[in-house]
XYZ file of C-alpha atoms in Angstrom:
289
model
C -47.838 44.078 40.501
C -44.331 43.599 39.208
C -41.473 45.383 40.904
C -40.288 48.231 38.645
C -36.607 47.381 39.096
C -37.105 43.773 38.011
C -36.637 42.380 41.527
C -37.579 38.743 41.799
C -40.021 39.283 44.718
C -38.749 36.088 46.268
C -40.479 34.255 49.034
C -39.540 34.075 52.731
C -36.457 31.938 52.166
C -34.865 34.662 50.047
C -33.296 36.435 53.002
C -31.859 33.133 54.208
C -30.337 32.433 50.785
C -28.905 35.937 50.571
C -27.396 35.642 54.024
C -25.918 32.247 53.188
C -24.391 33.695 50.013
C -22.893 36.608 51.945
C -21.387 34.288 54.560
C -19.857 32.153 51.829
C -18.334 35.212 50.203
C -16.955 36.378 53.540
C -15.245 33.043 54.065
C -13.551 33.346 50.669
C -12.536 36.975 51.242
C -9.520 38.063 53.229
C -9.720 41.550 54.658
C -6.531 43.477 55.326
C -6.977 46.803 57.058
C -4.174 49.324 57.022
C -3.547 53.000 56.497
C -7.166 53.842 57.273
C -8.485 51.914 54.265
C -9.707 48.373 53.576
C -8.113 46.148 50.958
C -9.855 42.999 49.735
C -8.181 39.931 48.304
C -10.642 37.628 46.542
C -10.026 33.965 46.008
C -8.959 33.566 42.362
C -11.307 31.589 40.128
C -11.345 30.742 36.442
C -14.285 32.166 34.506
C -15.440 29.364 32.247
C -16.775 29.654 28.724
C -20.532 29.228 28.412
C -22.765 26.865 26.510
C -26.022 28.806 26.204
C -29.274 27.005 25.373
C -31.882 29.561 24.259
C -35.457 28.261 24.494
C -38.173 30.343 22.801
C -41.873 30.067 23.561
C -43.695 29.388 20.259
C -47.224 29.547 21.657
C -49.741 31.603 19.670
C -49.203 34.498 22.097
C -45.767 34.993 20.544
C -47.594 36.496 17.526
C -49.140 39.343 19.544
C -48.375 42.732 18.005
C -46.175 45.175 19.911
C -46.346 48.972 20.016
C -43.001 49.210 18.235
C -43.100 49.320 14.427
C -40.639 47.572 12.145
C -38.816 48.887 9.065
C -41.893 48.140 6.940
C -44.006 50.483 9.065
C -46.086 47.652 10.534
C -46.036 46.719 14.236
C -43.507 44.100 15.248
C -44.878 40.877 16.629
C -43.244 39.428 19.727
C -41.537 36.652 17.782
C -39.819 39.139 15.447
C -38.660 41.241 18.382
C -37.360 38.162 20.182
C -35.402 37.053 17.111
C -33.776 40.460 16.779
C -32.891 40.512 20.477
C -31.339 37.034 20.260
C -29.275 37.938 17.193
C -27.915 41.023 18.954
C -27.251 38.945 22.074
C -25.262 36.348 20.109
C -23.061 38.924 18.377
C -22.373 40.797 21.614
C -21.695 37.643 23.603
C -19.202 36.394 21.022
C -17.479 39.783 20.982
C -16.880 39.296 24.719
C -15.613 35.747 24.299
C -15.604 33.993 20.893
C -15.508 30.636 22.692
C -19.105 30.861 23.935
C -21.473 28.461 22.161
C -25.210 28.442 21.421
C -27.984 25.928 20.851
C -31.742 26.439 20.497
C -34.996 24.846 21.644
C -38.686 25.702 21.422
C -41.455 25.497 24.015
C -45.060 24.635 23.226
C -46.691 22.018 25.477
C -43.164 20.892 26.290
C -39.687 21.608 24.993
C -38.176 20.353 21.733
C -34.781 20.846 20.127
C -34.465 23.356 17.302
C -30.665 23.061 17.051
C -29.052 20.591 19.430
C -25.407 21.042 18.451
C -23.773 23.955 20.256
C -21.862 26.319 17.994
C -19.762 29.445 18.356
C -20.331 30.310 14.686
C -22.669 33.313 14.643
C -23.960 32.679 11.111
C -24.777 29.067 11.906
C -26.517 30.020 15.147
C -28.555 32.778 13.535
C -29.529 30.533 10.627
C -31.293 28.286 13.149
C -33.610 31.157 14.051
C -34.953 31.419 10.507
C -37.006 28.285 11.037
C -38.520 29.603 14.252
C -42.256 30.241 13.962
C -45.296 30.269 16.208
C -47.739 27.386 16.642
C -51.312 27.277 17.883
C -52.144 27.772 21.554
C -50.638 24.970 23.599
C -52.819 25.137 26.692
C -49.985 24.206 29.033
C -46.224 24.587 29.339
C -44.207 21.804 30.946
C -40.535 22.668 31.505
C -39.504 19.178 32.623
C -38.068 18.076 29.253
C -36.201 21.377 28.947
C -34.592 20.875 32.355
C -33.830 17.241 31.566
C -32.073 18.151 28.313
C -30.227 21.004 30.028
C -29.016 18.731 32.816
C -27.564 16.267 30.307
C -25.907 19.032 28.308
C -24.576 20.547 31.531
C -22.731 17.303 32.282
C -21.204 17.392 28.795
C -20.206 21.022 29.304
C -18.575 20.281 32.667
C -16.543 17.515 31.094
C -15.078 20.205 28.802
C -14.503 22.655 31.683
C -17.432 24.824 30.595
C -20.753 25.783 32.193
C -24.297 25.618 30.816
C -26.913 28.342 30.938
C -30.533 28.227 29.764
C -32.294 31.406 28.634
C -36.062 30.922 28.492
C -38.109 33.522 26.602
C -41.733 33.066 27.709
C -44.774 34.831 26.209
C -47.942 33.523 27.881
C -50.046 35.745 30.114
C -52.413 33.160 31.602
C -50.548 29.821 31.500
C -48.299 29.113 34.474
C -45.362 26.871 33.535
C -44.957 23.640 35.462
C -42.122 21.176 35.941
C -41.255 17.991 37.759
C -37.636 18.442 38.741
C -35.785 17.445 41.946
C -34.702 20.439 43.979
C -31.239 19.031 44.731
C -30.159 18.915 41.062
C -28.698 22.321 40.210
C -26.472 21.649 37.236
C -27.094 24.777 35.156
C -28.290 28.372 35.502
C -31.719 29.516 34.297
C -32.474 33.063 33.074
C -35.963 34.155 31.992
C -37.262 36.966 29.789
C -41.042 37.146 30.314
C -43.106 39.093 27.741
C -46.778 39.398 28.637
C -50.074 41.262 28.306
C -51.409 43.569 30.983
C -53.443 41.952 33.794
C -57.083 41.377 32.925
C -60.049 39.060 33.490
C -58.387 36.304 31.449
C -54.757 37.110 32.240
C -52.750 36.480 35.386
C -49.200 37.599 34.521
C -48.261 38.053 38.179
C -49.063 34.400 38.920
C -47.139 33.311 35.827
C -44.204 35.486 36.870
C -44.184 33.977 40.364
C -44.087 30.478 38.856
C -41.137 31.481 36.686
C -39.344 32.910 39.732
C -39.832 29.594 41.513
C -38.392 27.745 38.510
C -35.315 29.992 38.432
C -34.681 29.420 42.134
C -35.393 25.712 41.852
C -32.847 24.796 39.179
C -30.139 27.486 39.051
C -26.549 26.619 39.938
C -25.446 30.282 39.944
C -27.537 33.453 40.247
C -30.336 33.275 37.677
C -32.013 36.472 36.494
C -35.631 37.049 35.501
C -37.010 40.118 33.713
C -40.512 40.952 32.546
C -42.058 43.321 30.023
C -45.726 44.160 29.616
C -45.195 47.477 27.840
C -45.231 46.161 24.277
C -42.045 48.077 23.448
C -38.976 46.561 21.822
C -36.606 48.461 24.119
C -38.218 46.806 27.150
C -36.997 43.488 25.702
C -33.602 44.625 24.401
C -32.488 46.257 27.664
C -32.982 43.146 29.851
C -31.370 40.974 27.183
C -28.298 43.200 27.376
C -28.113 42.555 31.125
C -28.260 38.813 30.413
C -24.882 39.185 28.697
C -23.474 39.046 32.238
C -21.643 35.831 33.070
C -23.336 33.762 35.818
C -20.038 33.362 37.689
C -19.598 37.144 37.902
C -23.092 38.218 38.943
C -24.395 39.903 42.024
C -27.804 38.950 43.386
C -30.568 40.336 41.182
C -32.064 42.156 44.158
C -28.811 44.159 44.293
C -28.959 45.169 40.608
C -29.295 48.873 39.969
C -28.924 48.949 36.185
C -29.559 50.282 33.666
C -29.616 53.810 35.060
C -31.252 56.785 33.389
C -28.605 59.322 32.421
C -31.127 62.092 32.969
C -31.347 61.088 36.622
C -27.700 60.174 37.041
C -25.905 63.275 35.764
C -26.627 66.995 35.868
C -24.872 69.423 33.537
C -23.469 72.306 35.555
C -24.060 75.939 34.589
C -22.179 77.099 31.514
C -19.678 79.022 33.616
C -17.208 76.669 31.999
C -14.210 75.430 33.905
C -10.786 75.941 32.405
C -8.911 72.809 31.415
C -5.796 72.728 33.582
C -3.841 70.927 30.900
C -4.442 72.791 27.662
C -6.444 75.847 28.581
C -9.532 74.729 26.654
C -12.974 75.681 27.886
C -14.907 72.642 29.106
C -18.271 71.957 30.723
C -18.256 70.078 34.010
C -20.699 67.341 34.880
C -21.757 66.740 38.457
C -22.568 63.243 39.618
């Protein structure tokens, strides 16, 4: 089954990759010890603006109803939930840096452009989503054309001192994605949001998830993240999408992620024997970590 914390469940080479990453970070880090404490000086690096290609699965499974209801009182379908999550993602990402840009693609049997020109205009980007709709069942999902287009766009982005990221939103519970892509070409970073049904006689979401993990590891220049949701709840899509706001150049390994935390588990309100505010004499409640 899936790891509850969203860990990638990587294969045997994961520990080797993690160790290699740690060694590289140690080389770049100078440690100065004095006064009983450690002080770290990190090598300065420019955080580049992102070109973000969002690819949405338009297979018939994207029309599956969720447990969450919309404003009209009817259950949301996955496609509606995905659109809302993308719109929120775009607004939040641009509030962090208005220089980020977005383009869109769809995935059926293979990938196709929905909006090829990258834009930092939120209204223009969101308008592209209005034409997004599901198709019939595709039977297979080949990511090769998506990776090929991303690689070309990544070269264009680099020429402008930017980086490219692909966010794939995948909705199929029994179709494992495939690709034909050389392992030594890591020109962009791949993130995945996987929305699926529960395991059953005709579904193999764990196998699909493992294939998506392999794809992330295969193509990603920086640390790529993958999240999954089989609960049918909108919040199980919105929360991971909020984590994907993180910039690839500033990420820790996903296995080291410990967010989001539940406030109920994180903080405990102390007994109402209120502490006195040392500054203004007001009565305050203390919170214990």
